[in-house]
Amino acid sequence: WLKMRFTLSYDQYNGEIIDKYSRLVSGYTTEAQFSKSVISLGIFPVNFYLINHIDLNFGITISGLISETFSGTEKGFSIDPTDGYIFYEYNLADKYSGFNSPWYFGVQTRIAYDFYLSESLMISPQYSFYMGLSDEFSNVVSDLKLIRHCLCIGVEKRIK
């Protein structure tokens, strides 16, 4: 059993979203590509020290957007009683100044192997799994929460 773990991380990642909605009188399709950089603070209250040098951690992470780029389109239709079908299409960058939520949070699991450089300093290759609990995108109609897998290298400093 380990004490409380706090993490500070910088992440840069990209992806693609295809969001579709349709019903009898209206519908839309949003297709977007995004790239973003975030800074995250993790709090891990449940921690285990397994076999020699292996950490297993469970906690929450809150992330703040530093920068973003995005592109894509939204296409849709609706039926108006007087005009009939109305079709539209626009470029997301022309309509929105931002696409990603400025803040979001989720739960995270982490497993790491610690290589000790000194008694209090370690380098740790690690795998983490993140599941979003809040919307990660601000200008999409659907509620989208991301799941991410990450292989990374961490530097750890023990504070006594």
PDB file of C-alpha atoms in Angstrom:
ATOM      1  CA  TRP A   1       0.000   0.000   0.000  1.00  0.00           C
ATOM      2  CA  LEU A   2       1.450   3.363  -1.043  1.00  0.00           C
ATOM      3  CA  LYS A   3       0.696   6.890   0.069  1.00  0.00           C
ATOM      4  CA  MET A   4      -1.251   9.410  -2.017  1.00  0.00           C
ATOM      5  CA  ARG A   5       0.192  10.054  -5.489  1.00  0.00           C
ATOM      6  CA  PHE A   6      -0.037  13.372  -7.375  1.00  0.00           C
ATOM      7  CA  THR A   7       0.924  13.755 -11.019  1.00  0.00           C
ATOM      8  CA  LEU A   8       1.471  16.701 -13.314  1.00  0.00           C
ATOM      9  CA  SER A   9       1.608  15.872 -17.010  1.00  0.00           C
ATOM     10  CA  TYR A  10       1.670  17.424 -20.450  1.00  0.00           C
ATOM     11  CA  ASP A  11      -0.130  15.535 -23.222  1.00  0.00           C
ATOM     12  CA  GLN A  12      -0.372  16.169 -26.931  1.00  0.00           C
ATOM     13  CA  TYR A  13      -2.658  14.008 -29.032  1.00  0.00           C
ATOM     14  CA  ASN A  14      -4.930  14.061 -32.049  1.00  0.00           C
ATOM     15  CA  GLY A  15      -7.916  12.222 -33.396  1.00  0.00           C
ATOM     16  CA  GLU A  16     -11.029  12.278 -35.523  1.00  0.00           C
ATOM     17  CA  ILE A  17     -14.708  12.549 -34.642  1.00  0.00           C
ATOM     18  CA  ILE A  18     -17.701  11.524 -36.712  1.00  0.00           C
ATOM     19  CA  ASP A  19     -20.935  12.523 -34.970  1.00  0.00           C
ATOM     20  CA  LYS A  20     -24.252  11.691 -36.658  1.00  0.00           C
ATOM     21  CA  TYR A  21     -27.810  12.398 -35.653  1.00  0.00           C
ATOM     22  CA  SER A  22     -30.945  11.872 -37.684  1.00  0.00           C
ATOM     23  CA  ARG A  23     -34.676  11.833 -37.238  1.00  0.00           C
ATOM     24  CA  LEU A  24     -37.628  12.285 -39.550  1.00  0.00           C
ATOM     25  CA  VAL A  25     -37.579  16.093 -39.768  1.00  0.00           C
ATOM     26  CA  SER A  26     -33.884  16.949 -39.286  1.00  0.00           C
ATOM     27  CA  GLY A  27     -30.397  15.551 -39.047  1.00  0.00           C
ATOM     28  CA  TYR A  28     -26.709  16.400 -39.194  1.00  0.00           C
ATOM     29  CA  THR A  29     -23.259  14.886 -39.562  1.00  0.00           C
ATOM     30  CA  THR A  30     -20.174  16.472 -38.009  1.00  0.00           C
ATOM     31  CA  GLU A  31     -16.776  15.246 -39.179  1.00  0.00           C
ATOM     32  CA  ALA A  32     -13.776  16.809 -37.459  1.00  0.00           C
ATOM     33  CA  GLN A  33     -10.054  16.242 -37.095  1.00  0.00           C
ATOM     34  CA  PHE A  34      -8.363  17.721 -34.025  1.00  0.00           C
ATOM     35  CA  SER A  35      -4.996  18.065 -32.364  1.00  0.00           C
ATOM     36  CA  LYS A  36      -4.572  19.415 -28.855  1.00  0.00           C
ATOM     37  CA  SER A  37      -2.139  19.997 -26.033  1.00  0.00           C
ATOM     38  CA  VAL A  38      -3.276  19.799 -22.424  1.00  0.00           C
ATOM     39  CA  ILE A  39      -1.786  20.010 -18.969  1.00  0.00           C
ATOM     40  CA  SER A  40      -3.225  17.591 -16.413  1.00  0.00           C
ATOM     41  CA  LEU A  41      -3.232  17.189 -12.670  1.00  0.00           C
ATOM     42  CA  GLY A  42      -3.818  13.675 -11.357  1.00  0.00           C
ATOM     43  CA  ILE A  43      -4.764  12.658  -7.831  1.00  0.00           C
ATOM     44  CA  PHE A  44      -4.396   8.953  -7.083  1.00  0.00           C
ATOM     45  CA  PRO A  45      -5.775   7.994  -3.657  1.00  0.00           C
ATOM     46  CA  VAL A  46      -5.684   4.211  -4.285  1.00  0.00           C
ATOM     47  CA  ASN A  47      -2.135   2.935  -4.745  1.00  0.00           C
ATOM     48  CA  PHE A  48      -0.505  -0.466  -4.512  1.00  0.00           C
ATOM     49  CA  TYR A  49       3.131  -1.465  -4.643  1.00  0.00           C
ATOM     50  CA  LEU A  50       3.214  -4.867  -6.312  1.00  0.00           C
ATOM     51  CA  ILE A  51       6.108  -7.207  -6.878  1.00  0.00           C
ATOM     52  CA  ASN A  52       9.447  -5.410  -6.656  1.00  0.00           C
ATOM     53  CA  HIS A  53       9.301  -1.898  -8.265  1.00  0.00           C
ATOM     54  CA  ILE A  54       5.778  -2.091  -9.767  1.00  0.00           C
ATOM     55  CA  ASP A  55       3.201   0.626  -8.955  1.00  0.00           C
ATOM     56  CA  LEU A  56      -0.532   0.244  -9.587  1.00  0.00           C
ATOM     57  CA  ASN A  57      -2.569   3.443  -9.148  1.00  0.00           C
ATOM     58  CA  PHE A  58      -6.238   4.468  -9.422  1.00  0.00           C
ATOM     59  CA  GLY A  59      -7.400   8.080  -9.382  1.00  0.00           C
ATOM     60  CA  ILE A  60      -8.907  11.083 -11.116  1.00  0.00           C
ATOM     61  CA  THR A  61      -7.363  13.514 -13.587  1.00  0.00           C
ATOM     62  CA  ILE A  62      -8.424  17.043 -14.470  1.00  0.00           C
ATOM     63  CA  SER A  63      -7.062  18.544 -17.691  1.00  0.00           C
ATOM     64  CA  GLY A  64      -6.883  22.066 -19.070  1.00  0.00           C
ATOM     65  CA  LEU A  65      -6.534  22.939 -22.728  1.00  0.00           C
ATOM     66  CA  ILE A  66      -3.316  24.748 -23.705  1.00  0.00           C
ATOM     67  CA  SER A  67      -3.652  24.796 -27.497  1.00  0.00           C
ATOM     68  CA  GLU A  68      -5.725  23.231 -30.244  1.00  0.00           C
ATOM     69  CA  THR A  69      -6.121  22.952 -33.984  1.00  0.00           C
ATOM     70  CA  PHE A  70      -9.194  21.558 -35.685  1.00  0.00           C
ATOM     71  CA  SER A  71     -10.796  21.265 -39.081  1.00  0.00           C
ATOM     72  CA  GLY A  72     -13.899  19.655 -40.484  1.00  0.00           C
ATOM     73  CA  THR A  73     -17.441  20.199 -41.645  1.00  0.00           C
ATOM     74  CA  GLU A  74     -20.985  19.963 -40.419  1.00  0.00           C
ATOM     75  CA  LYS A  75     -23.708  19.006 -42.876  1.00  0.00           C
ATOM     76  CA  GLY A  76     -27.376  18.872 -42.084  1.00  0.00           C
ATOM     77  CA  PHE A  77     -30.967  19.198 -43.154  1.00  0.00           C
ATOM     78  CA  SER A  78     -34.314  20.163 -41.744  1.00  0.00           C
ATOM     79  CA  ILE A  79     -37.859  20.275 -43.044  1.00  0.00           C
ATOM     80  CA  ASP A  80     -39.659  23.589 -42.966  1.00  0.00           C
ATOM     81  CA  PRO A  81     -43.454  23.607 -43.513  1.00  0.00           C
ATOM     82  CA  THR A  82     -43.222  26.474 -46.001  1.00  0.00           C
ATOM     83  CA  ASP A  83     -39.781  26.005 -47.599  1.00  0.00           C
ATOM     84  CA  GLY A  84     -39.583  22.217 -47.644  1.00  0.00           C
ATOM     85  CA  TYR A  85     -36.138  20.685 -47.198  1.00  0.00           C
ATOM     86  CA  ILE A  86     -33.392  23.051 -46.080  1.00  0.00           C
ATOM     87  CA  PHE A  87     -29.831  21.762 -46.522  1.00  0.00           C
ATOM     88  CA  TYR A  88     -26.743  23.352 -44.998  1.00  0.00           C
ATOM     89  CA  GLU A  89     -23.006  22.752 -44.854  1.00  0.00           C
ATOM     90  CA  TYR A  90     -20.298  24.793 -43.201  1.00  0.00           C
ATOM     91  CA  ASN A  91     -16.653  24.645 -42.257  1.00  0.00           C
ATOM     92  CA  LEU A  92     -16.197  24.225 -38.479  1.00  0.00           C
ATOM     93  CA  ALA A  93     -13.247  26.649 -38.356  1.00  0.00           C
ATOM     94  CA  ASP A  94     -15.438  29.362 -39.939  1.00  0.00           C
ATOM     95  CA  LYS A  95     -18.192  28.895 -37.355  1.00  0.00           C
ATOM     96  CA  TYR A  96     -16.252  28.210 -34.120  1.00  0.00           C
ATOM     97  CA  SER A  97     -13.190  29.780 -32.548  1.00  0.00           C
ATOM     98  CA  GLY A  98     -12.593  26.587 -30.534  1.00  0.00           C
ATOM     99  CA  PHE A  99     -13.690  22.970 -30.688  1.00  0.00           C
ATOM    100  CA  ASN A 100     -12.335  21.393 -27.502  1.00  0.00           C
ATOM    101  CA  SER A 101     -13.626  22.008 -23.975  1.00  0.00           C
ATOM    102  CA  PRO A 102     -11.285  24.206 -21.930  1.00  0.00           C
ATOM    103  CA  TRP A 103     -11.500  21.815 -18.918  1.00  0.00           C
ATOM    104  CA  TYR A 104     -12.500  18.178 -18.509  1.00  0.00           C
ATOM    105  CA  PHE A 105     -11.934  15.299 -16.096  1.00  0.00           C
ATOM    106  CA  GLY A 106     -11.987  11.521 -15.873  1.00  0.00           C
ATOM    107  CA  VAL A 107     -10.748   8.447 -14.042  1.00  0.00           C
ATOM    108  CA  GLN A 108      -7.323   7.001 -14.689  1.00  0.00           C
ATOM    109  CA  THR A 109      -5.498   3.758 -13.966  1.00  0.00           C
ATOM    110  CA  ARG A 110      -1.729   3.597 -14.139  1.00  0.00           C
ATOM    111  CA  ILE A 111       0.808   0.789 -13.915  1.00  0.00           C
ATOM    112  CA  ALA A 112       4.522   1.595 -13.845  1.00  0.00           C
ATOM    113  CA  TYR A 113       7.879  -0.037 -13.269  1.00  0.00           C
ATOM    114  CA  ASP A 114      10.271   2.094 -11.218  1.00  0.00           C
ATOM    115  CA  PHE A 115      13.979   2.303 -12.103  1.00  0.00           C
ATOM    116  CA  TYR A 116      15.683   3.933  -9.121  1.00  0.00           C
ATOM    117  CA  LEU A 117      18.308   6.559  -9.952  1.00  0.00           C
ATOM    118  CA  SER A 118      18.665   7.415  -6.267  1.00  0.00           C
ATOM    119  CA  GLU A 119      16.696   6.751  -3.087  1.00  0.00           C
ATOM    120  CA  SER A 120      14.091   9.388  -3.998  1.00  0.00           C
ATOM    121  CA  LEU A 121      14.374   9.770  -7.806  1.00  0.00           C
ATOM    122  CA  MET A 122      13.013   7.248 -10.332  1.00  0.00           C
ATOM    123  CA  ILE A 123      12.354   6.904 -14.040  1.00  0.00           C
ATOM    124  CA  SER A 124       9.203   4.906 -14.760  1.00  0.00           C
ATOM    125  CA  PRO A 125       7.998   3.464 -18.043  1.00  0.00           C
ATOM    126  CA  GLN A 126       4.240   3.258 -17.639  1.00  0.00           C
ATOM    127  CA  TYR A 127       0.919   2.404 -19.186  1.00  0.00           C
ATOM    128  CA  SER A 128      -2.166   4.422 -18.341  1.00  0.00           C
ATOM    129  CA  PHE A 129      -5.834   4.070 -19.183  1.00  0.00           C
ATOM    130  CA  TYR A 130      -8.067   7.162 -19.049  1.00  0.00           C
ATOM    131  CA  MET A 131     -11.867   7.214 -19.255  1.00  0.00           C
ATOM    132  CA  GLY A 132     -13.484  10.647 -19.570  1.00  0.00           C
ATOM    133  CA  LEU A 133     -16.404  11.552 -17.314  1.00  0.00           C
ATOM    134  CA  SER A 134     -17.078  15.003 -18.783  1.00  0.00           C
ATOM    135  CA  ASP A 135     -17.458  16.253 -22.349  1.00  0.00           C
ATOM    136  CA  GLU A 136     -14.116  16.799 -24.033  1.00  0.00           C
ATOM    137  CA  PHE A 137     -15.545  18.804 -26.940  1.00  0.00           C
ATOM    138  CA  SER A 138     -17.510  22.031 -26.651  1.00  0.00           C
ATOM    139  CA  ASN A 139     -19.048  22.406 -30.109  1.00  0.00           C
ATOM    140  CA  VAL A 140     -20.464  18.955 -30.787  1.00  0.00           C
ATOM    141  CA  VAL A 141     -24.133  18.230 -30.142  1.00  0.00           C
ATOM    142  CA  SER A 142     -23.573  14.706 -28.776  1.00  0.00           C
ATOM    143  CA  ASP A 143     -22.023  14.078 -25.370  1.00  0.00           C
ATOM    144  CA  LEU A 144     -18.569  12.751 -26.253  1.00  0.00           C
ATOM    145  CA  LYS A 145     -16.292  11.351 -23.599  1.00  0.00           C
ATOM    146  CA  LEU A 146     -12.960   9.902 -24.687  1.00  0.00           C
ATOM    147  CA  ILE A 147     -11.105   6.763 -23.711  1.00  0.00           C
ATOM    148  CA  ARG A 148      -7.320   6.927 -24.095  1.00  0.00           C
ATOM    149  CA  HIS A 149      -4.481   4.446 -23.747  1.00  0.00           C
ATOM    150  CA  CYS A 150      -0.997   5.820 -23.230  1.00  0.00           C
ATOM    151  CA  LEU A 151       2.513   4.417 -23.090  1.00  0.00           C
ATOM    152  CA  CYS A 152       4.840   6.973 -21.560  1.00  0.00           C
ATOM    153  CA  ILE A 153       7.935   7.639 -19.482  1.00  0.00           C
ATOM    154  CA  GLY A 154       7.642   9.372 -16.131  1.00  0.00           C
ATOM    155  CA  VAL A 155      10.109  10.957 -13.762  1.00  0.00           C
ATOM    156  CA  GLU A 156       9.177  10.475 -10.124  1.00  0.00           C
ATOM    157  CA  LYS A 157      10.422  12.293  -7.066  1.00  0.00           C
ATOM    158  CA  ARG A 158       9.514  11.055  -3.623  1.00  0.00           C
ATOM    159  CA  ILE A 159       8.582  13.756  -1.159  1.00  0.00           C
ATOM    160  CA  LYS A 160       9.015  12.675   2.417  1.00  0.00           C
TER     161      LYS A 160
END
